[in-house]
Short mmCIF file of C-alpha atoms and ligand atoms in Angstrom, two decimals:
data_model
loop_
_atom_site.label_atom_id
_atom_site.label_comp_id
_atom_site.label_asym_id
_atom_site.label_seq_id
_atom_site.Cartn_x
_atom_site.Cartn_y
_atom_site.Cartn_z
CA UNK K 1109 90.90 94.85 124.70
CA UNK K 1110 89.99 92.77 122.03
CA UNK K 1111 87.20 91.33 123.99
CA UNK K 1112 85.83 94.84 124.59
CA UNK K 1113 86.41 95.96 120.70
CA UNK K 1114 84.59 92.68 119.39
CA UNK K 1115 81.73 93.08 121.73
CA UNK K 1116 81.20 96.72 120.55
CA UNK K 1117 81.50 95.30 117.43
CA UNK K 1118 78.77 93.18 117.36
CA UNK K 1119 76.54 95.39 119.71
CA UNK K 1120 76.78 98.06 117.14
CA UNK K 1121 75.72 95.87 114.24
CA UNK K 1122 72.95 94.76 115.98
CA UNK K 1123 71.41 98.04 116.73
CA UNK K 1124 72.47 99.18 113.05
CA UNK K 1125 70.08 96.58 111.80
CA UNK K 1126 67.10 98.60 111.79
CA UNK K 1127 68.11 101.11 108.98
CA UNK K 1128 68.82 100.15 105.61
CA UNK K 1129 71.52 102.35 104.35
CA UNK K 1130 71.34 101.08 100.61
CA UNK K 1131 68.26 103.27 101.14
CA UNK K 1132 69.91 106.62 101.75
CA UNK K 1133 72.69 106.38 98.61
CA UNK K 1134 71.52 108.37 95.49
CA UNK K 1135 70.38 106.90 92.21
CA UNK K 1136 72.89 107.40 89.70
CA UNK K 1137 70.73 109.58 87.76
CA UNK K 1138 70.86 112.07 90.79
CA UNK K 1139 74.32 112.62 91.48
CA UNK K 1140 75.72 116.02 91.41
CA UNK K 1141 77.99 115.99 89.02
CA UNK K 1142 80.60 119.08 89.93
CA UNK K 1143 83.02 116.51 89.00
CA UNK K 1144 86.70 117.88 88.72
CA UNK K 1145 87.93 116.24 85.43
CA UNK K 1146 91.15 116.19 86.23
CA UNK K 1147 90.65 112.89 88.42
CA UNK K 1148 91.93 109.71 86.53
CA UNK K 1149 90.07 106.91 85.79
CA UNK K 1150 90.74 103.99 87.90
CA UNK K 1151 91.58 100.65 85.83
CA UNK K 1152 89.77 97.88 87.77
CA UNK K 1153 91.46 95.08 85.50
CA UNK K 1154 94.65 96.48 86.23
CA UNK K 1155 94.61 96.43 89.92
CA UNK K 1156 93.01 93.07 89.84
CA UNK K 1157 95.72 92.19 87.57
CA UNK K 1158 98.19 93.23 90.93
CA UNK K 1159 96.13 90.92 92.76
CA UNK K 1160 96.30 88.10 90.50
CA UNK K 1161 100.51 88.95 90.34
CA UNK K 1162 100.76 89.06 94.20
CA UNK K 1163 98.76 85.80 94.69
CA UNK K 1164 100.57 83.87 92.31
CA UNK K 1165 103.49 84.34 94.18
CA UNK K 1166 102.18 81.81 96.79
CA UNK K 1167 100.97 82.58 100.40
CA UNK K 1168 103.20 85.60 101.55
CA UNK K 1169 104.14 84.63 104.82
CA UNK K 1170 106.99 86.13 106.29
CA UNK K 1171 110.29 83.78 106.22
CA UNK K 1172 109.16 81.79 102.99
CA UNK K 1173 110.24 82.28 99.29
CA UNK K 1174 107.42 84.16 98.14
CA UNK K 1175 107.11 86.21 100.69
CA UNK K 1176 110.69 87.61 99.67
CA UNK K 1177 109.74 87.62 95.63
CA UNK K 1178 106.87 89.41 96.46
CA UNK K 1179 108.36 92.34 98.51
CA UNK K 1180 111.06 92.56 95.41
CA UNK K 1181 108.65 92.50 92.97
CA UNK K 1182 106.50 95.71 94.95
CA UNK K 1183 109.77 97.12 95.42
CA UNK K 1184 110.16 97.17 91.99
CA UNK K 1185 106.52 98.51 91.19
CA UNK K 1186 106.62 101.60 92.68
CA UNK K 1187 110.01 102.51 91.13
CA UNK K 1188 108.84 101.92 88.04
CA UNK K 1189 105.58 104.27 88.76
CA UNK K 1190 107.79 107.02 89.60
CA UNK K 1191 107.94 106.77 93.41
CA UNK K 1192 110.94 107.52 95.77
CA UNK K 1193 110.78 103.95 97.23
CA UNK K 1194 112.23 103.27 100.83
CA UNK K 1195 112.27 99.76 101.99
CA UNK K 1196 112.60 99.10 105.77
CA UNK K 1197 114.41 95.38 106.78
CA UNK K 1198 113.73 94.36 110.02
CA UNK K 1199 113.61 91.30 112.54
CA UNK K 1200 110.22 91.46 114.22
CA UNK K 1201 109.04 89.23 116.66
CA UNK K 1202 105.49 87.34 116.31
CA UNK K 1203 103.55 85.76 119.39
CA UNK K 1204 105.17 82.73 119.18
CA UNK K 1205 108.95 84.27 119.45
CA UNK K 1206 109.22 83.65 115.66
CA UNK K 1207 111.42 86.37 113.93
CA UNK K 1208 109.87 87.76 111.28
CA UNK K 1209 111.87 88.89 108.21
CA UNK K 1210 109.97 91.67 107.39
CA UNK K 1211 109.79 94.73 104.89
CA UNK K 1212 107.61 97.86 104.98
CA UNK K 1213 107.91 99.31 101.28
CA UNK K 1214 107.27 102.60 100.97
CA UNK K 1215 106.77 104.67 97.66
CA UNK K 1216 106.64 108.73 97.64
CA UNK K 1217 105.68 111.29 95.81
CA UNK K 1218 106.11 114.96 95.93
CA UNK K 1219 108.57 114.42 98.30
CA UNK K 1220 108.91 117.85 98.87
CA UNK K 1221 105.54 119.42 99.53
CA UNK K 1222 104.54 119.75 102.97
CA UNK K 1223 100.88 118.92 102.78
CA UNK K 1224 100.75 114.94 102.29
CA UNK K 1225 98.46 112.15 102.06
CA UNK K 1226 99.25 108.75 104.12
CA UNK K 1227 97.80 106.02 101.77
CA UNK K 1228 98.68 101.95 103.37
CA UNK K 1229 97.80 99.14 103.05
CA UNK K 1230 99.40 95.29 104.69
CA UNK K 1231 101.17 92.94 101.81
CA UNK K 1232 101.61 90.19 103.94
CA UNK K 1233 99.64 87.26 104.43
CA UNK K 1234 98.42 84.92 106.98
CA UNK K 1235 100.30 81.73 107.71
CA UNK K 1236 97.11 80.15 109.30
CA UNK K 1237 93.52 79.85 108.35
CA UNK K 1238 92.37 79.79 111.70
CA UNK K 1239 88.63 80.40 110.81
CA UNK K 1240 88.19 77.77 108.07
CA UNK K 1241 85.26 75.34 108.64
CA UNK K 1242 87.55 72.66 108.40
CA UNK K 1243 89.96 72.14 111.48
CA UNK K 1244 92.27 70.51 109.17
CA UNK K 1245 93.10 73.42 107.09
CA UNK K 1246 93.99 75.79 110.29
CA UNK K 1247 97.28 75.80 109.99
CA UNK K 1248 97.55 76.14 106.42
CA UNK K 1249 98.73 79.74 104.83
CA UNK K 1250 96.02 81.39 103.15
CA UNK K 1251 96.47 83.13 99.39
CA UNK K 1252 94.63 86.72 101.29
CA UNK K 1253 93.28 87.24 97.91
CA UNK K 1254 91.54 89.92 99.85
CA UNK K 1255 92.87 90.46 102.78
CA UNK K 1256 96.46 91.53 102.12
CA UNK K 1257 96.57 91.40 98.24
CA UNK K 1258 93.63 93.98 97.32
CA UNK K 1259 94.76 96.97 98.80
CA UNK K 1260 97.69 96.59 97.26
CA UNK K 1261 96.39 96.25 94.36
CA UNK K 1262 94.86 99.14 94.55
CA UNK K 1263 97.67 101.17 95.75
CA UNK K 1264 99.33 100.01 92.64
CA UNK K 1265 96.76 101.25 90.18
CA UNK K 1266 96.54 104.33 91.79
CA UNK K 1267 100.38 104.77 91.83
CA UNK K 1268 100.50 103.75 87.98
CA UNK K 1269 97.93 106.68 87.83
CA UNK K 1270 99.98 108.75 89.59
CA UNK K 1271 103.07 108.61 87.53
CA UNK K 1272 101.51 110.32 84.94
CA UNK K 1273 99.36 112.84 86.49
CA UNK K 1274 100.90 114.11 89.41
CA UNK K 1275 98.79 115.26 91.96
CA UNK K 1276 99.17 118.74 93.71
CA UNK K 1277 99.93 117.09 97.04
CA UNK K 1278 102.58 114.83 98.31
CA UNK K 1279 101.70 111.25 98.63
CA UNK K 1280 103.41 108.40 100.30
CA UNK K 1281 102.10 104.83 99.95
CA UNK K 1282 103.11 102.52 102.35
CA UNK K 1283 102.85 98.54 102.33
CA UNK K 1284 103.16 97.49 105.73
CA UNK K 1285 104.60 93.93 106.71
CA UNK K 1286 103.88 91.14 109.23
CA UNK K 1287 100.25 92.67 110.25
CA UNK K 1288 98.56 89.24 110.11
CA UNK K 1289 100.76 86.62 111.96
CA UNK K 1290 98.23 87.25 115.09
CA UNK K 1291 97.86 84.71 117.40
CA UNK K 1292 96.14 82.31 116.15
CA UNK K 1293 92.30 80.99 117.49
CA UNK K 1294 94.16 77.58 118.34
CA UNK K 1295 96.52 78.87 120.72
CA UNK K 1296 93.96 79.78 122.89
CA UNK K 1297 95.50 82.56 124.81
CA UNK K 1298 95.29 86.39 124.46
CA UNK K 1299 98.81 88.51 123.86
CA UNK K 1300 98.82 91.76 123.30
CA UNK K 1301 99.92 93.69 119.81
CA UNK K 1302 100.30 90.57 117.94
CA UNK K 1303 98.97 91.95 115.25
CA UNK K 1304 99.96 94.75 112.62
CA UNK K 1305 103.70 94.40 113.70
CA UNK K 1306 104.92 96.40 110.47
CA UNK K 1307 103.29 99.32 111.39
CA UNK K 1308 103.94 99.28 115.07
CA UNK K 1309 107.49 99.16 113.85
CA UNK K 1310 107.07 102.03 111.55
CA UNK K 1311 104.89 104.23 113.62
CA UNK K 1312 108.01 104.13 116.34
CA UNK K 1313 110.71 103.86 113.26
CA UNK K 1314 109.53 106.41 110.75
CA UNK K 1315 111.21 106.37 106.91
CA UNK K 1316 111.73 109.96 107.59
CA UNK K 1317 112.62 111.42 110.86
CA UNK K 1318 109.17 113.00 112.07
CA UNK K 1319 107.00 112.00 109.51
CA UNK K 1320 103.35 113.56 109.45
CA UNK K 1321 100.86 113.54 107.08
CA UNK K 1322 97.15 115.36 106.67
CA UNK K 1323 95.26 112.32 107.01
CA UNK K 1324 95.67 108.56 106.17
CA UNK K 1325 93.51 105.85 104.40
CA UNK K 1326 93.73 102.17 105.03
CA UNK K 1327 92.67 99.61 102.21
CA UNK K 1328 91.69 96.39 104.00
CA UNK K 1329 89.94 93.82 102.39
CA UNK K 1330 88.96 95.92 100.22
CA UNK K 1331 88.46 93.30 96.61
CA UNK K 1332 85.30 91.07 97.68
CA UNK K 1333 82.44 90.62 96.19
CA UNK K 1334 79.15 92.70 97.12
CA UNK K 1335 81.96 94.21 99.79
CA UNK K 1336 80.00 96.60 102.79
CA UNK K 1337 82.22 99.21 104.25
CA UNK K 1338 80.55 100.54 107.33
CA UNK K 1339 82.52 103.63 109.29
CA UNK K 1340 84.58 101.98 111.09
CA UNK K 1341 84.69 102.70 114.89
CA UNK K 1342 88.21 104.16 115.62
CA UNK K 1343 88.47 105.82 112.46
CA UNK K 1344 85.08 107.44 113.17
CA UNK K 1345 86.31 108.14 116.69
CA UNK K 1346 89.72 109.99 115.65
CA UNK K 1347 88.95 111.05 112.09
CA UNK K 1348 85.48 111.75 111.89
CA UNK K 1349 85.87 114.65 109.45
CA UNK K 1350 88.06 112.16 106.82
CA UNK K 1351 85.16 109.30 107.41
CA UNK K 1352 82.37 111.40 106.59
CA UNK K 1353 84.88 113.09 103.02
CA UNK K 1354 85.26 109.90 101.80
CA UNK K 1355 81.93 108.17 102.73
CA UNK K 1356 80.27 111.21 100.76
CA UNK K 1357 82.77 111.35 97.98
CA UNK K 1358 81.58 107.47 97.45
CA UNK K 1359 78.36 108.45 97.59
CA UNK K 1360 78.34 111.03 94.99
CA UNK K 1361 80.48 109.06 93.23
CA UNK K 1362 77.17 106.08 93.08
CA UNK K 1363 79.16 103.68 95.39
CA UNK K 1364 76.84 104.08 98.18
CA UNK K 1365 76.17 100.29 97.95
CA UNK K 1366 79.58 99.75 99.09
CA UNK K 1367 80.46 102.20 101.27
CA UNK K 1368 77.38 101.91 103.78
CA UNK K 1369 76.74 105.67 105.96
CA UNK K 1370 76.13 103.25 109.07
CA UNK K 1371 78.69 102.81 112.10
CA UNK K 1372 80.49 100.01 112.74
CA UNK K 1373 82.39 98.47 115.28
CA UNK K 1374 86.34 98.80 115.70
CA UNK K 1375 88.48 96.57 114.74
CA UNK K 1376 92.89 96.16 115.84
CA UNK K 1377 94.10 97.21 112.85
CA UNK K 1378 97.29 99.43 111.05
CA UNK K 1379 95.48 102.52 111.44
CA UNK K 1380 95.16 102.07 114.98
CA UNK K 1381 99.37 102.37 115.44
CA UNK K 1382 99.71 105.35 112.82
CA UNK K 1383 96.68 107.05 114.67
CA UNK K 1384 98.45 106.31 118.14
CA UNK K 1385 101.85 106.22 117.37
CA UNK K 1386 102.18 109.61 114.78
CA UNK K 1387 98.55 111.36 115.91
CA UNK K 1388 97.71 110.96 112.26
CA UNK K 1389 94.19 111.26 111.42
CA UNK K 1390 93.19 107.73 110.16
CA UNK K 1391 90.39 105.91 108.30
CA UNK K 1392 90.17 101.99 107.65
CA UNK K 1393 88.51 100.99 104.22
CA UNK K 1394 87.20 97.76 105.67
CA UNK K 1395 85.03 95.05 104.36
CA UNK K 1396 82.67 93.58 107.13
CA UNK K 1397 79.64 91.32 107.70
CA UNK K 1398 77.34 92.09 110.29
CA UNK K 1399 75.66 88.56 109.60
CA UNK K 1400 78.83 86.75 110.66
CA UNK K 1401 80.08 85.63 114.26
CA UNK K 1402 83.45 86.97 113.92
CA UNK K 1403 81.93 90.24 112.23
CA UNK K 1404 84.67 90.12 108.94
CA UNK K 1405 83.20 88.26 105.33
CA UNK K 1406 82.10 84.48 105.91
CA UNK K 1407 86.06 83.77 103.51
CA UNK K 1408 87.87 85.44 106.08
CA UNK K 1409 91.47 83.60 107.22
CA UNK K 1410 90.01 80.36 105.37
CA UNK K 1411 91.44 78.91 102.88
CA UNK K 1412 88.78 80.21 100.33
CA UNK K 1413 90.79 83.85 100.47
CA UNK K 1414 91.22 83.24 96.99
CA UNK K 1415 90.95 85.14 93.55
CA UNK K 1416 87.58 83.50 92.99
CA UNK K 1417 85.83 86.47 95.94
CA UNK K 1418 87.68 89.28 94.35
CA UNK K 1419 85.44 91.29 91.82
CA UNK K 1420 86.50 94.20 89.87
CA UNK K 1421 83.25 96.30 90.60
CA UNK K 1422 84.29 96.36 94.24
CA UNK K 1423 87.79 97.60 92.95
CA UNK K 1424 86.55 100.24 91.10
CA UNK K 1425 84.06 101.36 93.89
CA UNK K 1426 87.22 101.77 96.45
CA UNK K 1427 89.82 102.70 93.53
CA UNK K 1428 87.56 105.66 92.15
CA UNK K 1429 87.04 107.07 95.61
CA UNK K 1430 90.50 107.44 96.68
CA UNK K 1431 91.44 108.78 93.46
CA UNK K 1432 88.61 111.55 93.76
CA UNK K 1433 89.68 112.22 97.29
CA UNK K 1434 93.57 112.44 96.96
CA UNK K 1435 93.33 114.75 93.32
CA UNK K 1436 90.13 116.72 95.07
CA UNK K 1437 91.52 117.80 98.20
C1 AHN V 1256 91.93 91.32 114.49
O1 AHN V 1256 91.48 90.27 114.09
C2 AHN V 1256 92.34 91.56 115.88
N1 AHN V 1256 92.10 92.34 113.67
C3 AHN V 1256 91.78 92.25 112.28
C4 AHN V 1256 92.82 92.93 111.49
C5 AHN V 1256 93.01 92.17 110.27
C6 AHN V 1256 93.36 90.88 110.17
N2 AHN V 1256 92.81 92.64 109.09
C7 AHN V 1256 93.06 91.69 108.24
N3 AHN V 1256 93.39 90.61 108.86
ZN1 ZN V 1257 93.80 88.92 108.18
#
């Protein structure tokens, strides 16, 4: 399976090569501006400053000390931004028969409106940076600057925003444990559904009996520096009409740097289990390189997942979009 998905992967990049998307986005100067005013304005130093806060904590690897600080401290965040928080506990078990002390956090809002938006994103991070250049550091824990920290940054932001402008529909943000303790390169083997083991659990063990929502939007890696978002391959495949709403609202919005109108390949991630688990529309926010082997930024599970890669612009780009989408739809 994974075999299959990375080869598609890299096939599709390399027939995407011939178009330049950067060449279809709109100068700023033509935009159509039928803005709704009513959207906030996304704070870029604030989320980075939930970056910065989550990071500092140390690498958030399941079972350590900061791992359990940090899930308090998000916890905390999203009741004091208003939200009905939920916390799921549970004892999940990785590839290597490790349980997992993990915690999905979940923050909603609106709780009583039907029509909802599914907004997630994993606060975990990796204990092992199996891709670093240097074989000594594969078995270190990275900080995941970007890949756990800045969608939850994000999230934050846009739940601060939220508290005091209340959109008209309900809205449940979920930060999803344990989705990156993946078998590692080194063990050479290949188990199945190592990875994303939060939102396995959740997608089987909703917060609320039957949950459903409208659509859902994954931020995943979502903080780097000149960050490309192509549409993703299983979002495209089960939520075309959601890829194509937000790729356009980014456009119009002057992000089309970022958010490239190009297909990508699919990659095993949270949407994937909320997609096949609830039948909930989903989209992954993804930052990819079609100039690297493994297909995901050159930093990716090294050691160099740190605050230095994270850049507010990108922040903004992704923050400002989902904020149009969720108050515009
Ligand atoms: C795999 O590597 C199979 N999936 C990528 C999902 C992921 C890992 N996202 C962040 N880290
Ligand atoms: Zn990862």
């Amino acid at each position: 399976m994974t075999r299959i998905i990375h080869l598609l992967f890299c096939l599709t990049f390399i027939s995407c090569n011939t178009t330049n998307s950067h060449e279809n986005a709109p100068a700023p100067s033509e935009i159509n501006t039928t803005v709704n005013n009513n959207v906030p304005q996304f704070d870029a130093d604030s989320a980075y400053a939930y970056i910065a806060r989550q990071v500092d904590f140390g690498p958030r690897v399941p079972n350590t000390e900061a791992h359990k600080r940090c899930g308090a401290y998000l916890t905390d965040e999203l009741k004091r931004f208003g939200a009905e928080t939920y916390v799921q506990e549970v004892s999940l078990t990785a590839w290597d028969k490790t349980k997992l002390q993990s915690k999905n956090i979940i923050g909603a809002y609106n709780t009583e409106k039907k029509e909802r938006i599914l907004l997630f994103a994993h606060w975990d991070s990796r204990p092992y940076a199996d891709h670093d250049p240097d074989k000594a550091n594969h078995r270190t824990p990275i900080d995941g600057a970007d890949d756990g920290a800045s969608g939850v940054g994000v999230l934050l932001e846009i739940a601060r925003q939220i508290k005091t402008n209340l959109p008209d529909k309900g809205i449940d943000i979920i930060f999803f444990d344990a989705e990156d303790y993946g078998t590692p390169e080194f063990a050479n083997v290949y188990i199945q559904d190592t990875w994303c083991l939060g939102s396995q659990y959740w997608a089987n063990n909703p917060h609320v009996p039957n949950y459903t929502a409208e659509f859902g939007i994954l931020l995943d890696m979502v903080g780097s520096k000149n960050a490309t978002f192509f549409r993703e391959y299983i979002s495209q495949k089960h939520a075309a009409p959601i890829v194509e709403m937000v790729w356009e609202t980014a456009r119009n919005l002057g992000y089309g740097k970022y958010f490239i109108n190009i297909d990508g390949g699919g990659i095993t991630d949270d949407h994937l289990y909320v997609i096949s688990g609830r039948g909930i529309p989903c989209i992954d926010i993804i930052n990819t390189d079609p100039e690297t082997a493994h297909g995901f930024g050159s930093y990716w599970h090294t050691v160099n997942d740190n605050m230095n890669n994270i850049d507010k612009k990108t922040l903004k780009a992704v923050g400002q979009t989902v904020l149009e989408v969720i108050y515009n739809n």
